[in-house]
Amino acid sequence: MKAMEDQVVQEELGYQDDEESLFQDIDLLQKHGINVADIKKLKSVGICTVKGIQMTTRRALCNVKGLSEAKVDKIKEAANKLIEPGFLTAFEYSEKRKMVFHITTGSQEFEGARHNYNPDTVLTAVTASSSTSSLFTILQGTKRSKLLGGGIESMAITEAFGEFRTGKTQLAHTLCVTAQLPGADRYTGGKIIFIDTENTFRPDRLRDIADRFNVDHDAVLDNVLYARAYTSEHQMELLDYVAAKFHEEAGIFKLLIIDSIMALFRVDFSGRGELAERQQKLAQMLSRLQKISEEYNVAVFVTNQMTADPGATMTFQADPKKPIGGHILAHASTTRISLRKGRGELRIAKIYDSPEMPENEATFAITAGGIGDAKE
């Protein structure tokens, strides 16, 4: 009896491990009466996981060639048997969030640290302080600047926007290298996909950054998968390939970069007459990006451009410029970072919007080895 109970416990733990692993493969639907041909059709549009079906509307599935409404209903029903559509407690969700990792930017000032208290200082504070307020003051003094709270976060979209020469592309190139390096909280490093919309990607730049971190040039370049997008439609189509690649090499890819997210939309949709259609297409792309980041536990980093704001002069704003993409992009991005020029090679990063980090500024430098700390 004891042996049987042990076996049941082991099986339950095994199931939890499977659940904790990145995803459930779409091939599991075969056990619930979905044929191989229909599963292939889903994979052809980048839906490779059971969660991917849950993230896709019935209407979108009906648009897949060869899938009727009856088949879609059957697929949805099968997916719901494999995934509990119910609620989690905040504690359960907190445990799930432990899968989230952070990718260093190469600048400690830029990203800071999530927990950076010195135990000796805290111990001294606890024994010496007579009041809660004085203890809080000492604890505040032991913290480092933490603009990003540890780096670029997985399961989220991080957007960096600014004018030209503010370091957006340099930050993207640096992340191509730092994402491959082992980091804090058991982060092991991994591969990167880089979608280039403005022909700004330079492999030689990665070699310079690799030198700074003492890593092999060829290995670094081999781990970056590059694609050039020529239209906004092409950019969207590439996401199907991205999803398939993340599924094919489960857990290997850690970062998806798009530099820049809005450039092609600006070209393909011009004038107010096409604004509504542009925003609709943009919303679809951002929704797909968010789903991919959660489905495969990867970090998504996008750069964005600025535009003049004609209405700013009426409100006497100090900076009459704003990031493009409107409210659609503003709401889709989990964390928004504003970049602006400082003296010489110095740049200033500011948290523009974040669900957990306070508004804060940090200074960083653009060096031969990528993004680094500003020298005093």
PDB file of N, CA and C in Angstrom, residues 31-122:
ATOM      1  N   LYS A  31      -5.085  12.322 -28.552  1.00  0.00           N
ATOM      2  CA  LYS A  31      -5.715  11.446 -27.550  1.00  0.00           C
ATOM      3  C   LYS A  31      -7.182  11.801 -27.328  1.00  0.00           C
ATOM      4  N   HIS A  32      -7.577  12.980 -27.803  1.00  0.00           N
ATOM      5  CA  HIS A  32      -8.962  13.430 -27.625  1.00  0.00           C
ATOM      6  C   HIS A  32      -9.702  13.523 -28.961  1.00  0.00           C
ATOM      7  N   GLY A  33      -9.261  12.722 -29.916  1.00  0.00           N
ATOM      8  CA  GLY A  33     -10.011  12.572 -31.162  1.00  0.00           C
ATOM      9  C   GLY A  33      -9.711  13.564 -32.272  1.00  0.00           C
ATOM     10  N   ILE A  34      -8.655  14.367 -32.137  1.00  0.00           N
ATOM     11  CA  ILE A  34      -8.285  15.312 -33.205  1.00  0.00           C
ATOM     12  C   ILE A  34      -7.257  14.622 -34.110  1.00  0.00           C
ATOM     13  N   ASN A  35      -7.525  14.615 -35.423  1.00  0.00           N
ATOM     14  CA  ASN A  35      -6.637  13.869 -36.318  1.00  0.00           C
ATOM     15  C   ASN A  35      -5.355  14.640 -36.654  1.00  0.00           C
ATOM     16  N   VAL A  36      -4.365  13.905 -37.125  1.00  0.00           N
ATOM     17  CA  VAL A  36      -3.033  14.454 -37.397  1.00  0.00           C
ATOM     18  C   VAL A  36      -3.081  15.559 -38.444  1.00  0.00           C
ATOM     19  N   ALA A  37      -3.941  15.394 -39.458  1.00  0.00           N
ATOM     20  CA  ALA A  37      -4.041  16.381 -40.548  1.00  0.00           C
ATOM     21  C   ALA A  37      -4.466  17.747 -40.013  1.00  0.00           C
ATOM     22  N   ASP A  38      -5.446  17.749 -39.095  1.00  0.00           N
ATOM     23  CA  ASP A  38      -5.919  19.021 -38.515  1.00  0.00           C
ATOM     24  C   ASP A  38      -4.859  19.650 -37.612  1.00  0.00           C
ATOM     25  N   ILE A  39      -4.112  18.808 -36.907  1.00  0.00           N
ATOM     26  CA  ILE A  39      -3.025  19.310 -36.057  1.00  0.00           C
ATOM     27  C   ILE A  39      -1.946  19.960 -36.925  1.00  0.00           C
ATOM     28  N   LYS A  40      -1.683  19.362 -38.087  1.00  0.00           N
ATOM     29  CA  LYS A  40      -0.708  19.937 -39.024  1.00  0.00           C
ATOM     30  C   LYS A  40      -1.152  21.312 -39.511  1.00  0.00           C
ATOM     31  N   LYS A  41      -2.455  21.448 -39.762  1.00  0.00           N
ATOM     32  CA  LYS A  41      -2.991  22.739 -40.227  1.00  0.00           C
ATOM     33  C   LYS A  41      -2.786  23.819 -39.167  1.00  0.00           C
ATOM     34  N   LEU A  42      -2.970  23.445 -37.900  1.00  0.00           N
ATOM     35  CA  LEU A  42      -2.765  24.404 -36.806  1.00  0.00           C
ATOM     36  C   LEU A  42      -1.293  24.800 -36.709  1.00  0.00           C
ATOM     37  N   LYS A  43      -0.416  23.806 -36.856  1.00  0.00           N
ATOM     38  CA  LYS A  43       1.022  24.090 -36.786  1.00  0.00           C
ATOM     39  C   LYS A  43       1.471  24.998 -37.926  1.00  0.00           C
ATOM     40  N   SER A  44       0.806  24.892 -39.072  1.00  0.00           N
ATOM     41  CA  SER A  44       1.203  25.694 -40.247  1.00  0.00           C
ATOM     42  C   SER A  44       0.991  27.188 -40.014  1.00  0.00           C
ATOM     43  N   VAL A  45       0.122  27.538 -39.048  1.00  0.00           N
ATOM     44  CA  VAL A  45      -0.108  28.962 -38.745  1.00  0.00           C
ATOM     45  C   VAL A  45       0.514  29.340 -37.398  1.00  0.00           C
ATOM     46  N   GLY A  46       1.446  28.496 -36.929  1.00  0.00           N
ATOM     47  CA  GLY A  46       2.207  28.837 -35.727  1.00  0.00           C
ATOM     48  C   GLY A  46       1.535  28.473 -34.410  1.00  0.00           C
ATOM     49  N   ILE A  47       0.440  27.706 -34.466  1.00  0.00           N
ATOM     50  CA  ILE A  47      -0.205  27.249 -33.226  1.00  0.00           C
ATOM     51  C   ILE A  47       0.321  25.847 -32.936  1.00  0.00           C
ATOM     52  N   CYS A  48       1.258  25.765 -32.001  1.00  0.00           N
ATOM     53  CA  CYS A  48       1.964  24.498 -31.746  1.00  0.00           C
ATOM     54  C   CYS A  48       1.733  23.957 -30.342  1.00  0.00           C
ATOM     55  N   THR A  49       0.985  24.691 -29.518  1.00  0.00           N
ATOM     56  CA  THR A  49       0.756  24.246 -28.140  1.00  0.00           C
ATOM     57  C   THR A  49      -0.735  24.284 -27.824  1.00  0.00           C
ATOM     58  N   VAL A  50      -1.103  23.547 -26.778  1.00  0.00           N
ATOM     59  CA  VAL A  50      -2.497  23.518 -26.335  1.00  0.00           C
ATOM     60  C   VAL A  50      -2.903  24.911 -25.842  1.00  0.00           C
ATOM     61  N   LYS A  51      -1.983  25.582 -25.144  1.00  0.00           N
ATOM     62  CA  LYS A  51      -2.266  26.939 -24.661  1.00  0.00           C
ATOM     63  C   LYS A  51      -2.463  27.899 -25.837  1.00  0.00           C
ATOM     64  N   GLY A  52      -1.748  27.626 -26.941  1.00  0.00           N
ATOM     65  CA  GLY A  52      -1.886  28.444 -28.148  1.00  0.00           C
ATOM     66  C   GLY A  52      -3.307  28.429 -28.680  1.00  0.00           C
ATOM     67  N   ILE A  53      -3.996  27.285 -28.547  1.00  0.00           N
ATOM     68  CA  ILE A  53      -5.397  27.178 -28.983  1.00  0.00           C
ATOM     69  C   ILE A  53      -6.273  28.021 -28.062  1.00  0.00           C
ATOM     70  N   GLN A  54      -5.987  27.936 -26.768  1.00  0.00           N
ATOM     71  CA  GLN A  54      -6.741  28.727 -25.793  1.00  0.00           C
ATOM     72  C   GLN A  54      -6.579  30.224 -26.060  1.00  0.00           C
ATOM     73  N   MET A  55      -5.414  30.613 -26.591  1.00  0.00           N
ATOM     74  CA  MET A  55      -5.117  32.028 -26.848  1.00  0.00           C
ATOM     75  C   MET A  55      -5.663  32.511 -28.199  1.00  0.00           C
ATOM     76  N   THR A  56      -6.245  31.593 -28.979  1.00  0.00           N
ATOM     77  CA  THR A  56      -6.732  31.952 -30.322  1.00  0.00           C
ATOM     78  C   THR A  56      -8.249  31.887 -30.353  1.00  0.00           C
ATOM     79  N   THR A  57      -8.887  32.889 -30.938  1.00  0.00           N
ATOM     80  CA  THR A  57     -10.355  32.922 -30.987  1.00  0.00           C
ATOM     81  C   THR A  57     -10.882  31.888 -31.980  1.00  0.00           C
ATOM     82  N   ARG A  58     -12.151  31.496 -31.784  1.00  0.00           N
ATOM     83  CA  ARG A  58     -12.799  30.562 -32.714  1.00  0.00           C
ATOM     84  C   ARG A  58     -12.800  31.131 -34.127  1.00  0.00           C
ATOM     85  N   ARG A  59     -13.052  32.421 -34.214  1.00  0.00           N
ATOM     86  CA  ARG A  59     -13.108  33.087 -35.523  1.00  0.00           C
ATOM     87  C   ARG A  59     -11.775  32.954 -36.268  1.00  0.00           C
ATOM     88  N   ALA A  60     -10.669  33.174 -35.531  1.00  0.00           N
ATOM     89  CA  ALA A  60      -9.338  33.065 -36.142  1.00  0.00           C
ATOM     90  C   ALA A  60      -9.049  31.621 -36.561  1.00  0.00           C
ATOM     91  N   LEU A  61      -9.486  30.665 -35.740  1.00  0.00           N
ATOM     92  CA  LEU A  61      -9.268  29.255 -36.091  1.00  0.00           C
ATOM     93  C   LEU A  61     -10.080  28.851 -37.320  1.00  0.00           C
ATOM     94  N   CYS A  62     -11.283  29.404 -37.447  1.00  0.00           N
ATOM     95  CA  CYS A  62     -12.128  29.104 -38.622  1.00  0.00           C
ATOM     96  C   CYS A  62     -11.500  29.642 -39.914  1.00  0.00           C
ATOM     97  N   ASN A  63     -10.630  30.660 -39.775  1.00  0.00           N
ATOM     98  CA  ASN A  63      -9.948  31.229 -40.949  1.00  0.00           C
ATOM     99  C   ASN A  63      -8.782  30.375 -41.430  1.00  0.00           C
ATOM    100  N   VAL A  64      -8.400  29.373 -40.602  1.00  0.00           N
ATOM    101  CA  VAL A  64      -7.332  28.455 -41.014  1.00  0.00           C
ATOM    102  C   VAL A  64      -7.886  27.545 -42.103  1.00  0.00           C
ATOM    103  N   LYS A  65      -7.171  27.475 -43.213  1.00  0.00           N
ATOM    104  CA  LYS A  65      -7.646  26.706 -44.367  1.00  0.00           C
ATOM    105  C   LYS A  65      -7.873  25.239 -43.985  1.00  0.00           C
ATOM    106  N   GLY A  66      -9.090  24.758 -44.252  1.00  0.00           N
ATOM    107  CA  GLY A  66      -9.391  23.341 -44.010  1.00  0.00           C
ATOM    108  C   GLY A  66     -10.044  23.058 -42.670  1.00  0.00           C
ATOM    109  N   LEU A  67     -10.240  24.104 -41.837  1.00  0.00           N
ATOM    110  CA  LEU A  67     -10.894  23.884 -40.545  1.00  0.00           C
ATOM    111  C   LEU A  67     -12.311  24.466 -40.567  1.00  0.00           C
ATOM    112  N   SER A  68     -13.303  23.582 -40.438  1.00  0.00           N
ATOM    113  CA  SER A  68     -14.705  24.016 -40.406  1.00  0.00           C
ATOM    114  C   SER A  68     -15.067  24.425 -38.977  1.00  0.00           C
ATOM    115  N   GLU A  69     -16.249  25.028 -38.822  1.00  0.00           N
ATOM    116  CA  GLU A  69     -16.700  25.448 -37.488  1.00  0.00           C
ATOM    117  C   GLU A  69     -16.838  24.241 -36.561  1.00  0.00           C
ATOM    118  N   ALA A  70     -17.342  23.131 -37.109  1.00  0.00           N
ATOM    119  CA  ALA A  70     -17.525  21.908 -36.309  1.00  0.00           C
ATOM    120  C   ALA A  70     -16.169  21.394 -35.808  1.00  0.00           C
ATOM    121  N   LYS A  71     -15.155  21.429 -36.696  1.00  0.00           N
ATOM    122  CA  LYS A  71     -13.810  20.976 -36.314  1.00  0.00           C
ATOM    123  C   LYS A  71     -13.211  21.890 -35.242  1.00  0.00           C
ATOM    124  N   VAL A  72     -13.422  23.191 -35.415  1.00  0.00           N
ATOM    125  CA  VAL A  72     -12.888  24.167 -34.452  1.00  0.00           C
ATOM    126  C   VAL A  72     -13.498  23.949 -33.069  1.00  0.00           C
ATOM    127  N   ASP A  73     -14.815  23.721 -33.039  1.00  0.00           N
ATOM    128  CA  ASP A  73     -15.491  23.451 -31.758  1.00  0.00           C
ATOM    129  C   ASP A  73     -14.906  22.212 -31.092  1.00  0.00           C
ATOM    130  N   LYS A  74     -14.646  21.189 -31.905  1.00  0.00           N
ATOM    131  CA  LYS A  74     -14.083  19.936 -31.389  1.00  0.00           C
ATOM    132  C   LYS A  74     -12.663  20.158 -30.841  1.00  0.00           C
ATOM    133  N   ILE A  75     -11.883  20.981 -31.569  1.00  0.00           N
ATOM    134  CA  ILE A  75     -10.499  21.291 -31.145  1.00  0.00           C
ATOM    135  C   ILE A  75     -10.507  22.074 -29.837  1.00  0.00           C
ATOM    136  N   LYS A  76     -11.398  23.077 -29.746  1.00  0.00           N
ATOM    137  CA  LYS A  76     -11.512  23.888 -28.523  1.00  0.00           C
ATOM    138  C   LYS A  76     -11.914  23.025 -27.328  1.00  0.00           C
ATOM    139  N   GLU A  77     -12.861  22.113 -27.575  1.00  0.00           N
ATOM    140  CA  GLU A  77     -13.345  21.220 -26.519  1.00  0.00           C
ATOM    141  C   GLU A  77     -12.216  20.313 -26.016  1.00  0.00           C
ATOM    142  N   ALA A  78     -11.425  19.793 -26.965  1.00  0.00           N
ATOM    143  CA  ALA A  78     -10.296  18.919 -26.610  1.00  0.00           C
ATOM    144  C   ALA A  78      -9.235  19.691 -25.821  1.00  0.00           C
ATOM    145  N   ALA A  79      -8.978  20.936 -26.242  1.00  0.00           N
ATOM    146  CA  ALA A  79      -7.973  21.767 -25.561  1.00  0.00           C
ATOM    147  C   ALA A  79      -8.399  22.072 -24.128  1.00  0.00           C
ATOM    148  N   ASN A  80      -9.696  22.327 -23.925  1.00  0.00           N
ATOM    149  CA  ASN A  80     -10.207  22.645 -22.587  1.00  0.00           C
ATOM    150  C   ASN A  80     -10.090  21.465 -21.628  1.00  0.00           C
ATOM    151  N   LYS A  81     -10.074  20.254 -22.186  1.00  0.00           N
ATOM    152  CA  LYS A  81      -9.891  19.057 -21.343  1.00  0.00           C
ATOM    153  C   LYS A  81      -8.456  18.967 -20.822  1.00  0.00           C
ATOM    154  N   LEU A  82      -7.535  19.524 -21.610  1.00  0.00           N
ATOM    155  CA  LEU A  82      -6.117  19.452 -21.236  1.00  0.00           C
ATOM    156  C   LEU A  82      -5.671  20.642 -20.388  1.00  0.00           C
ATOM    157  N   ILE A  83      -6.380  21.770 -20.525  1.00  0.00           N
ATOM    158  CA  ILE A  83      -6.020  22.975 -19.747  1.00  0.00           C
ATOM    159  C   ILE A  83      -7.208  23.387 -18.896  1.00  0.00           C
ATOM    160  N   GLU A  84      -6.951  23.565 -17.614  1.00  0.00           N
ATOM    161  CA  GLU A  84      -8.000  24.046 -16.719  1.00  0.00           C
ATOM    162  C   GLU A  84      -8.244  25.526 -16.994  1.00  0.00           C
ATOM    163  N   PRO A  85      -9.459  25.886 -17.414  1.00  0.00           N
ATOM    164  CA  PRO A  85      -9.721  27.304 -17.707  1.00  0.00           C
ATOM    165  C   PRO A  85     -10.046  28.121 -16.458  1.00  0.00           C
ATOM    166  N   GLY A  86      -9.969  27.491 -15.279  1.00  0.00           N
ATOM    167  CA  GLY A  86     -10.373  28.154 -14.031  1.00  0.00           C
ATOM    168  C   GLY A  86      -9.379  29.167 -13.505  1.00  0.00           C
ATOM    169  N   PHE A  87      -9.624  29.628 -12.282  1.00  0.00           N
ATOM    170  CA  PHE A  87      -8.821  30.664 -11.644  1.00  0.00           C
ATOM    171  C   PHE A  87      -7.712  30.050 -10.787  1.00  0.00           C
ATOM    172  N   LEU A  88      -6.681  30.863 -10.555  1.00  0.00           N
ATOM    173  CA  LEU A  88      -5.611  30.510  -9.615  1.00  0.00           C
ATOM    174  C   LEU A  88      -5.702  31.450  -8.423  1.00  0.00           C
ATOM    175  N   THR A  89      -5.235  30.994  -7.260  1.00  0.00           N
ATOM    176  CA  THR A  89      -5.100  31.935  -6.146  1.00  0.00           C
ATOM    177  C   THR A  89      -3.884  32.812  -6.433  1.00  0.00           C
ATOM    178  N   ALA A  90      -3.809  33.938  -5.755  1.00  0.00           N
ATOM    179  CA  ALA A  90      -2.657  34.829  -5.947  1.00  0.00           C
ATOM    180  C   ALA A  90      -1.369  34.108  -5.569  1.00  0.00           C
ATOM    181  N   PHE A  91      -1.450  33.229  -4.556  1.00  0.00           N
ATOM    182  CA  PHE A  91      -0.267  32.472  -4.142  1.00  0.00           C
ATOM    183  C   PHE A  91       0.176  31.509  -5.247  1.00  0.00           C
ATOM    184  N   GLU A  92      -0.795  30.807  -5.854  1.00  0.00           N
ATOM    185  CA  GLU A  92      -0.475  29.871  -6.945  1.00  0.00           C
ATOM    186  C   GLU A  92       0.150  30.612  -8.132  1.00  0.00           C
ATOM    187  N   TYR A  93      -0.416  31.799  -8.421  1.00  0.00           N
ATOM    188  CA  TYR A  93       0.127  32.588  -9.533  1.00  0.00           C
ATOM    189  C   TYR A  93       1.526  33.091  -9.202  1.00  0.00           C
ATOM    190  N   SER A  94       1.740  33.437  -7.926  1.00  0.00           N
ATOM    191  CA  SER A  94       3.060  33.873  -7.480  1.00  0.00           C
ATOM    192  C   SER A  94       4.095  32.766  -7.689  1.00  0.00           C
ATOM    193  N   GLU A  95       3.713  31.521  -7.403  1.00  0.00           N
ATOM    194  CA  GLU A  95       4.607  30.374  -7.623  1.00  0.00           C
ATOM    195  C   GLU A  95       4.911  30.212  -9.108  1.00  0.00           C
ATOM    196  N   LYS A  96       3.887  30.411  -9.933  1.00  0.00           N
ATOM    197  CA  LYS A  96       4.055  30.289 -11.388  1.00  0.00           C
ATOM    198  C   LYS A  96       4.999  31.372 -11.909  1.00  0.00           C
ATOM    199  N   ARG A  97       4.924  32.557 -11.297  1.00  0.00           N
ATOM    200  CA  ARG A  97       5.765  33.686 -11.719  1.00  0.00           C
ATOM    201  C   ARG A  97       7.247  33.461 -11.426  1.00  0.00           C
ATOM    202  N   LYS A  98       7.551  32.440 -10.634  1.00  0.00           N
ATOM    203  CA  LYS A  98       8.951  32.138 -10.342  1.00  0.00           C
ATOM    204  C   LYS A  98       9.700  31.662 -11.585  1.00  0.00           C
ATOM    205  N   MET A  99       8.958  31.297 -12.635  1.00  0.00           N
ATOM    206  CA  MET A  99       9.580  30.909 -13.906  1.00  0.00           C
ATOM    207  C   MET A  99      10.163  32.114 -14.646  1.00  0.00           C
ATOM    208  N   VAL A 100       9.684  33.313 -14.288  1.00  0.00           N
ATOM    209  CA  VAL A 100      10.137  34.543 -14.964  1.00  0.00           C
ATOM    210  C   VAL A 100      11.623  34.768 -14.685  1.00  0.00           C
ATOM    211  N   PHE A 101      12.365  35.120 -15.746  1.00  0.00           N
ATOM    212  CA  PHE A 101      13.787  35.428 -15.590  1.00  0.00           C
ATOM    213  C   PHE A 101      14.069  36.843 -16.097  1.00  0.00           C
ATOM    214  N   HIS A 102      15.267  37.343 -15.812  1.00  0.00           N
ATOM    215  CA  HIS A 102      15.667  38.686 -16.243  1.00  0.00           C
ATOM    216  C   HIS A 102      16.988  38.619 -17.003  1.00  0.00           C
ATOM    217  N   ILE A 103      17.060  39.354 -18.102  1.00  0.00           N
ATOM    218  CA  ILE A 103      18.275  39.389 -18.934  1.00  0.00           C
ATOM    219  C   ILE A 103      18.995  40.706 -18.677  1.00  0.00           C
ATOM    220  N   THR A 104      20.261  40.609 -18.307  1.00  0.00           N
ATOM    221  CA  THR A 104      21.040  41.809 -17.996  1.00  0.00           C
ATOM    222  C   THR A 104      21.258  42.679 -19.235  1.00  0.00           C
ATOM    223  N   THR A 105      21.286  43.982 -19.012  1.00  0.00           N
ATOM    224  CA  THR A 105      21.523  44.930 -20.110  1.00  0.00           C
ATOM    225  C   THR A 105      23.009  45.228 -20.280  1.00  0.00           C
ATOM    226  N   GLY A 106      23.821  44.793 -19.312  1.00  0.00           N
ATOM    227  CA  GLY A 106      25.253  45.116 -19.346  1.00  0.00           C
ATOM    228  C   GLY A 106      25.592  46.341 -18.529  1.00  0.00           C
ATOM    229  N   SER A 107      24.553  47.007 -17.988  1.00  0.00           N
ATOM    230  CA  SER A 107      24.779  48.188 -17.149  1.00  0.00           C
ATOM    231  C   SER A 107      24.050  48.002 -15.825  1.00  0.00           C
ATOM    232  N   GLN A 108      24.801  47.997 -14.720  1.00  0.00           N
ATOM    233  CA  GLN A 108      24.181  47.829 -13.409  1.00  0.00           C
ATOM    234  C   GLN A 108      23.305  49.029 -13.060  1.00  0.00           C
ATOM    235  N   GLU A 109      23.732  50.213 -13.460  1.00  0.00           N
ATOM    236  CA  GLU A 109      22.941  51.418 -13.205  1.00  0.00           C
ATOM    237  C   GLU A 109      21.593  51.332 -13.905  1.00  0.00           C
ATOM    238  N   PHE A 110      21.623  50.755 -15.118  1.00  0.00           N
ATOM    239  CA  PHE A 110      20.412  50.660 -15.940  1.00  0.00           C
ATOM    240  C   PHE A 110      19.402  49.722 -15.305  1.00  0.00           C
ATOM    241  N   GLU A 111      19.867  48.519 -14.927  1.00  0.00           N
ATOM    242  CA  GLU A 111      18.901  47.515 -14.480  1.00  0.00           C
ATOM    243  C   GLU A 111      18.804  47.367 -12.973  1.00  0.00           C
ATOM    244  N   GLY A 112      19.910  47.678 -12.247  1.00  0.00           N
ATOM    245  CA  GLY A 112      19.876  47.533 -10.799  1.00  0.00           C
ATOM    246  C   GLY A 112      19.718  46.085 -10.390  1.00  0.00           C
ATOM    247  N   ALA A 113      19.121  45.869  -9.237  1.00  0.00           N
ATOM    248  CA  ALA A 113      18.914  44.516  -8.734  1.00  0.00           C
ATOM    249  C   ALA A 113      17.592  44.453  -8.000  1.00  0.00           C
ATOM    250  N   ARG A 114      16.992  43.270  -8.016  1.00  0.00           N
ATOM    251  CA  ARG A 114      15.689  43.108  -7.380  1.00  0.00           C
ATOM    252  C   ARG A 114      15.807  43.123  -5.851  1.00  0.00           C
ATOM    253  N   HIS A 115      16.807  42.422  -5.310  1.00  0.00           N
ATOM    254  CA  HIS A 115      17.021  42.378  -3.860  1.00  0.00           C
ATOM    255  C   HIS A 115      18.509  42.600  -3.618  1.00  0.00           C
ATOM    256  N   ASN A 116      18.831  43.753  -3.098  1.00  0.00           N
ATOM    257  CA  ASN A 116      20.249  44.059  -2.968  1.00  0.00           C
ATOM    258  C   ASN A 116      20.598  44.613  -1.592  1.00  0.00           C
ATOM    259  N   TYR A 117      20.050  43.990  -0.561  1.00  0.00           N
ATOM    260  CA  TYR A 117      20.352  44.428   0.789  1.00  0.00           C
ATOM    261  C   TYR A 117      21.594  43.717   1.299  1.00  0.00           C
ATOM    262  N   ASN A 118      22.454  44.444   1.988  1.00  0.00           N
ATOM    263  CA  ASN A 118      23.636  43.858   2.619  1.00  0.00           C
ATOM    264  C   ASN A 118      23.212  43.280   3.975  1.00  0.00           C
ATOM    265  N   PRO A 119      23.330  41.933   4.189  1.00  0.00           N
ATOM    266  CA  PRO A 119      22.858  41.309   5.428  1.00  0.00           C
ATOM    267  C   PRO A 119      23.476  41.926   6.677  1.00  0.00           C
ATOM    268  N   ASP A 120      24.776  42.274   6.612  1.00  0.00           N
ATOM    269  CA  ASP A 120      25.452  42.858   7.780  1.00  0.00           C
ATOM    270  C   ASP A 120      24.844  44.212   8.146  1.00  0.00           C
ATOM    271  N   THR A 121      24.571  45.011   7.079  1.00  0.00           N
ATOM    272  CA  THR A 121      23.987  46.333   7.317  1.00  0.00           C
ATOM    273  C   THR A 121      22.594  46.202   7.916  1.00  0.00           C
ATOM    274  N   VAL A 122      21.818  45.231   7.384  1.00  0.00           N
ATOM    275  CA  VAL A 122      20.456  45.024   7.872  1.00  0.00           C
ATOM    276  C   VAL A 122      20.479  44.567   9.326  1.00  0.00           C
TER     277      VAL A 122
END
